[in-house]
CSV table of C-alpha atoms in Angstrom, one decimal:
chain,number,residue,atom,x,y,z
L,70,MET,CA,0.0,0.0,0.0
L,71,THR,CA,1.4,3.4,-1.0
L,72,SER,CA,1.7,5.8,1.9
L,73,ILE,CA,0.7,9.5,1.9
L,74,SER,CA,4.4,10.5,1.9
L,75,GLU,CA,5.1,8.3,-1.1
L,76,TYR,CA,2.2,9.9,-3.0
L,77,TRP,CA,3.5,13.3,-2.1
L,78,ASP,CA,7.0,12.4,-3.3
L,79,ARG,CA,5.7,11.1,-6.6
L,80,TRP,CA,3.6,14.3,-7.1
L,81,LYS,CA,6.6,16.5,-6.4
L,82,ARG,CA,8.9,14.6,-8.7
L,83,ARG,CA,6.2,14.6,-11.5
L,84,ARG,CA,5.5,18.4,-11.1
L,85,PHE,CA,9.0,19.8,-10.3
L,86,GLY,CA,11.5,17.0,-10.8
L,87,ARG,CA,13.8,16.8,-13.9
L,88,TYR,CA,15.8,14.1,-15.6
L,89,ARG,CA,18.6,13.8,-18.1
L,90,VAL,CA,19.7,11.0,-20.5
L,91,GLU,CA,23.2,10.0,-19.6
L,92,ASP,CA,26.0,9.6,-22.1
L,93,PRO,CA,27.3,6.0,-21.7
L,94,ARG,CA,30.6,6.5,-23.5
L,95,PRO,CA,32.7,7.6,-20.5
L,96,ILE,CA,31.7,4.3,-18.7
L,97,ALA,CA,32.5,2.3,-21.8
L,98,ALA,CA,35.9,3.9,-22.1
L,99,THR,CA,36.8,2.9,-18.5
L,100,SER,CA,35.2,-0.6,-18.7
L,101,PRO,CA,36.0,-1.8,-22.2
L,102,TYR,CA,35.8,-5.5,-21.2
L,103,THR,CA,32.4,-5.4,-19.5
L,104,PHE,CA,30.5,-2.5,-21.0
L,105,PHE,CA,29.7,-2.8,-24.7
L,106,LEU,CA,27.9,-0.2,-26.9
L,107,PRO,CA,26.3,-0.5,-30.3
L,108,SER,CA,28.6,0.2,-33.3
L,109,GLU,CA,28.4,3.4,-35.3
L,110,ASN,CA,26.8,1.6,-38.2
L,111,GLU,CA,24.1,0.3,-35.9
L,112,LEU,CA,23.4,3.8,-34.5
L,113,LEU,CA,23.2,5.3,-38.0
L,114,ALA,CA,20.8,2.6,-39.0
L,115,LEU,CA,18.2,3.4,-36.3
L,116,ALA,CA,14.7,4.1,-37.6
L,117,PRO,CA,11.2,4.7,-36.3
L,118,GLY,CA,9.8,1.5,-34.7
L,119,ASP,CA,13.2,0.4,-33.4
L,120,ARG,CA,13.5,0.2,-29.6
L,121,VAL,CA,16.6,1.6,-27.7
L,122,LYS,CA,17.7,1.4,-24.1
L,123,LEU,CA,18.7,4.6,-22.4
L,124,THR,CA,20.0,5.6,-19.0
L,125,PHE,CA,17.7,8.2,-17.3
L,126,VAL,CA,19.2,10.1,-14.4
L,127,GLY,CA,16.7,11.6,-12.0
L,128,GLU,CA,17.2,15.1,-10.6
L,129,PRO,CA,16.6,14.5,-7.7
L,130,GLY,CA,17.5,10.8,-7.8
L,131,GLY,CA,15.4,8.1,-6.3
L,132,LYS,CA,15.7,6.8,-2.8
L,133,THR,CA,17.1,3.5,-4.1
L,134,TYR,CA,18.6,4.3,-7.5
L,135,GLY,CA,20.0,7.4,-8.9
L,136,ALA,CA,19.4,6.3,-12.5
L,137,GLU,CA,17.2,3.8,-14.3
L,138,ARG,CA,17.7,2.0,-17.7
L,139,MET,CA,14.6,1.9,-19.7
L,140,TRP,CA,13.4,1.2,-23.3
L,141,VAL,CA,12.1,3.8,-25.7
L,142,THR,CA,10.5,3.2,-29.1
L,143,ILE,CA,11.8,5.6,-31.7
L,144,THR,CA,9.1,7.8,-33.4
L,145,GLU,CA,11.1,10.5,-35.3
L,146,LEU,CA,14.6,11.3,-36.5
L,147,PHE,CA,16.2,14.7,-36.6
L,148,GLY,CA,19.8,14.0,-37.7
L,149,SER,CA,21.8,13.0,-34.6
L,150,THR,CA,18.7,13.7,-32.4
L,151,LEU,CA,15.9,11.2,-32.0
L,152,SER,CA,12.5,11.3,-30.4
L,153,GLY,CA,10.5,8.4,-29.0
L,154,ARG,CA,8.0,7.3,-26.4
L,155,LEU,CA,8.9,5.6,-23.1
L,156,ASP,CA,8.0,1.9,-23.0
L,157,ASN,CA,8.8,1.1,-19.3
L,158,VAL,CA,7.0,2.0,-16.1
L,159,PRO,CA,9.7,3.9,-14.0
L,160,PHE,CA,10.5,2.3,-10.7
L,161,GLU,CA,11.3,5.5,-8.8
L,162,LEU,CA,11.9,8.1,-11.6
L,163,HIS,CA,8.4,9.6,-11.3
L,164,GLN,CA,9.5,12.5,-13.4
L,165,LEU,CA,8.5,10.2,-16.3
L,166,ARG,CA,5.5,8.0,-17.1
L,167,VAL,CA,5.1,5.2,-19.6
L,168,GLY,CA,4.2,6.7,-23.0
L,169,ASP,CA,5.9,10.0,-22.3
L,170,GLY,CA,7.9,11.6,-25.2
L,171,VAL,CA,11.7,11.5,-24.9
L,172,ARG,CA,14.4,13.3,-27.0
L,173,PHE,CA,17.9,11.9,-27.0
L,174,GLU,CA,21.1,11.6,-29.1
L,175,ARG,CA,22.2,8.5,-31.0
L,176,SER,CA,25.4,8.5,-28.9
L,177,GLN,CA,23.3,8.0,-25.7
L,178,VAL,CA,22.0,4.6,-26.8
L,179,LEU,CA,23.0,1.6,-24.7
L,180,ASP,CA,21.3,-1.2,-26.6
L,181,ILE,CA,19.0,-1.8,-29.6
L,182,GLN,CA,16.0,-4.0,-30.3
L,183,TRP,CA,15.4,-3.9,-34.0
L,184,ASN,CA,11.8,-3.6,-35.3
L,185,GLU,CA,10.9,-6.9,-37.0
L,186,ASP,CA,8.9,-5.0,-39.6
L,187,ARG,CA,11.5,-2.5,-40.6
L,188,GLU,CA,12.0,-2.0,-44.3
L,189,ARG,CA,15.8,-2.7,-44.3
L,190,ALA,CA,17.6,-5.4,-42.4
L,191,PRO,CA,19.7,-4.0,-39.6
L,192,PRO,CA,23.5,-4.1,-40.0
L,193,SER,CA,25.4,-7.0,-38.6
L,194,ALA,CA,27.0,-6.2,-35.2
L,195,PRO,CA,30.8,-6.6,-35.1
L,196,PRO,CA,31.8,-9.7,-33.1
L,197,TYR,CA,33.3,-9.2,-29.7
L,198,ARG,CA,34.5,-11.5,-27.0
L,199,GLU,CA,32.8,-11.5,-23.6
L,200,TYR,CA,34.7,-12.0,-20.3
L,201,TRP,CA,32.1,-13.0,-17.8
L,202,ASP,CA,33.6,-16.2,-16.5
L,203,HIS,CA,34.8,-15.7,-12.9
L,204,CYS,CA,38.2,-15.7,-11.1
L,205,PHE,CA,39.8,-14.9,-7.8
L,206,VAL,CA,41.7,-11.6,-7.5
L,207,ASP,CA,43.4,-9.5,-4.9
L,208,ARG,CA,41.2,-6.5,-4.1
L,209,GLY,CA,44.1,-4.2,-4.5
L,210,VAL,CA,44.4,-5.3,-8.2
L,211,LEU,CA,40.7,-4.8,-8.7
L,212,ASP,CA,40.7,-1.4,-7.2
L,213,GLY,CA,43.6,-0.3,-9.4
L,214,GLU,CA,46.0,0.1,-6.5
L,215,MET,CA,48.5,-2.4,-8.0
L,216,PRO,CA,49.0,-4.2,-11.2
L,217,VAL,CA,48.8,-8.0,-11.6
L,218,TYR,CA,52.1,-9.5,-10.6
L,219,TYR,CA,51.5,-13.2,-10.4
L,220,LEU,CA,48.8,-15.2,-12.1
L,221,TYR,CA,48.0,-18.9,-12.4
L,222,ARG,CA,45.3,-21.1,-13.6
L,223,GLU,CA,44.1,-24.1,-11.6
L,224,THR,CA,41.3,-26.6,-11.9
L,225,PRO,CA,38.1,-24.5,-11.6
L,226,ASP,CA,35.9,-24.9,-8.6
L,227,ASP,CA,32.7,-26.7,-9.3
L,228,GLN,CA,30.0,-24.0,-9.4
L,229,GLY,CA,27.2,-26.3,-10.5
L,230,ASP,CA,25.0,-24.7,-13.1
L,231,ASP,CA,26.3,-21.1,-12.8
L,232,LYS,CA,25.8,-19.1,-16.0
L,233,TYR,CA,29.3,-17.8,-15.6
L,234,PRO,CA,31.5,-20.5,-14.0
L,235,ASP,CA,34.9,-20.3,-12.4
L,236,SER,CA,37.6,-20.0,-15.1
L,237,GLY,CA,40.4,-21.3,-12.8
L,238,TRP,CA,42.3,-18.0,-13.0
L,239,ARG,CA,43.9,-16.5,-9.8
L,240,PHE,CA,45.5,-13.1,-9.7
L,241,ARG,CA,47.9,-11.7,-7.1
L,242,GLY,CA,49.3,-8.2,-6.8
L,243,ASP,CA,52.9,-7.3,-6.1
L,244,TRP,CA,53.5,-8.7,-2.6
L,245,ARG,CA,57.2,-7.6,-2.4
L,246,GLY,CA,57.9,-5.3,0.5
L,247,VAL,CA,54.7,-6.6,2.2
L,248,THR,CA,54.9,-8.4,5.5
L,249,GLU,CA,53.6,-11.9,5.8
L,250,GLU,CA,50.9,-10.6,8.1
L,251,GLU,CA,49.8,-7.9,5.6
L,252,PHE,CA,49.9,-10.5,2.8
L,253,GLN,CA,47.7,-12.9,4.6
L,254,ALA,CA,45.3,-10.1,5.4
L,255,TRP,CA,44.7,-9.2,1.7
L,256,GLU,CA,41.2,-9.7,0.7
L,257,PHE,CA,40.0,-11.6,-2.4
L,258,ASP,CA,37.1,-11.0,-4.7
L,259,TYR,CA,35.4,-13.7,-6.8
L,260,ILE,CA,34.4,-11.7,-9.9
L,261,ALA,CA,34.2,-11.6,-13.7
L,262,ILE,CA,37.5,-11.7,-15.5
L,263,GLY,CA,36.4,-8.7,-17.5
L,264,LYS,CA,36.5,-6.6,-14.3
L,265,VAL,CA,40.1,-7.6,-13.7
L,266,LEU,CA,40.9,-6.7,-17.3
L,267,ASN,CA,39.3,-3.3,-16.9
L,268,ALA,CA,41.8,-2.7,-14.1
L,269,ASP,CA,44.9,-4.2,-15.8
L,270,ASP,CA,44.8,-5.9,-19.2
L,271,SER,CA,48.6,-6.3,-19.6
L,272,TRP,CA,48.1,-10.1,-19.3
L,273,VAL,CA,45.1,-10.5,-21.7
L,274,HIS,CA,47.3,-12.4,-24.3
L,275,LEU,CA,47.6,-15.2,-21.7
L,276,ILE,CA,43.9,-15.6,-21.1
L,277,ASP,CA,43.6,-18.9,-23.1
L,278,ALA,CA,46.6,-20.5,-21.4
L,279,PRO,CA,45.7,-24.0,-20.2
L,280,ILE,CA,45.1,-25.2,-16.6
L,281,GLY,CA,48.4,-25.6,-14.8
L,282,SER,CA,49.9,-22.4,-16.3
L,283,ALA,CA,51.5,-19.8,-14.1
L,284,PHE,CA,53.2,-16.5,-14.9
L,285,ILE,CA,55.1,-13.8,-13.0
L,286,ARG,CA,55.9,-10.3,-14.1
L,287,ASN,CA,59.5,-9.5,-15.1
L,288,ASP,CA,60.6,-6.3,-13.4
L,289,LYS,CA,63.1,-5.3,-16.1
L,290,THR,CA,60.9,-5.9,-19.2
L,291,ASN,CA,57.5,-5.7,-17.5
L,292,GLU,CA,56.6,-8.9,-19.4
L,293,PHE,CA,55.2,-12.1,-18.0
L,294,ILE,CA,57.5,-15.1,-17.7
L,295,ARG,CA,56.1,-18.6,-17.5
L,296,CYS,CA,56.7,-20.4,-14.2
L,297,GLU,CA,57.0,-24.0,-13.5
L,298,ASP,CA,53.7,-26.0,-14.0
L,299,ASN,CA,51.2,-25.2,-11.3
L,300,GLU,CA,49.0,-28.2,-12.1
């Protein structure tokens, strides 16, 4: 049941609140292995009837989320600017209602659902590799505090029917100059490999190395040297 304060909040947001459509390109630039945007050819091919996903930022933001990603059906084109109608019911962004008109730029599109009845077939999307399988990594590496220093691939943990299973990869930061107590206190994260690559992709050429592989960074050349089998 919606309380009086919630009704009042919705009314204020609808009457006085604002929103903006976020440009996703800065996020894509800092997260190239986990955040993918449509190609330029796909953006140029957009036409009325196609659906696009946009990020709407509330001003003020919601109590739970500062932004919401929602679908919009394109109705008109004005060069790089497009117009459409909102297809989703906002969760907290009461500045908008389903069916409202929205104007946005092609560069703000996150994703596309092509209209099945469009006159021309959509362009083919360029292939890209996804990096969602998981791994264990020092939190210092993940936070960008240190580069990957040592990595090895062991037999993956059995994760059952996980959509993104354990890859077997394990990543350690540079422990030299760290006391044993500090080293043992380092925290690990179990996370998608792509997020490790976003922080440090200097090892990406090794990603398909088999189980039992182990590598350590050479201080002089900054390259990774194969260690003895870790199987």
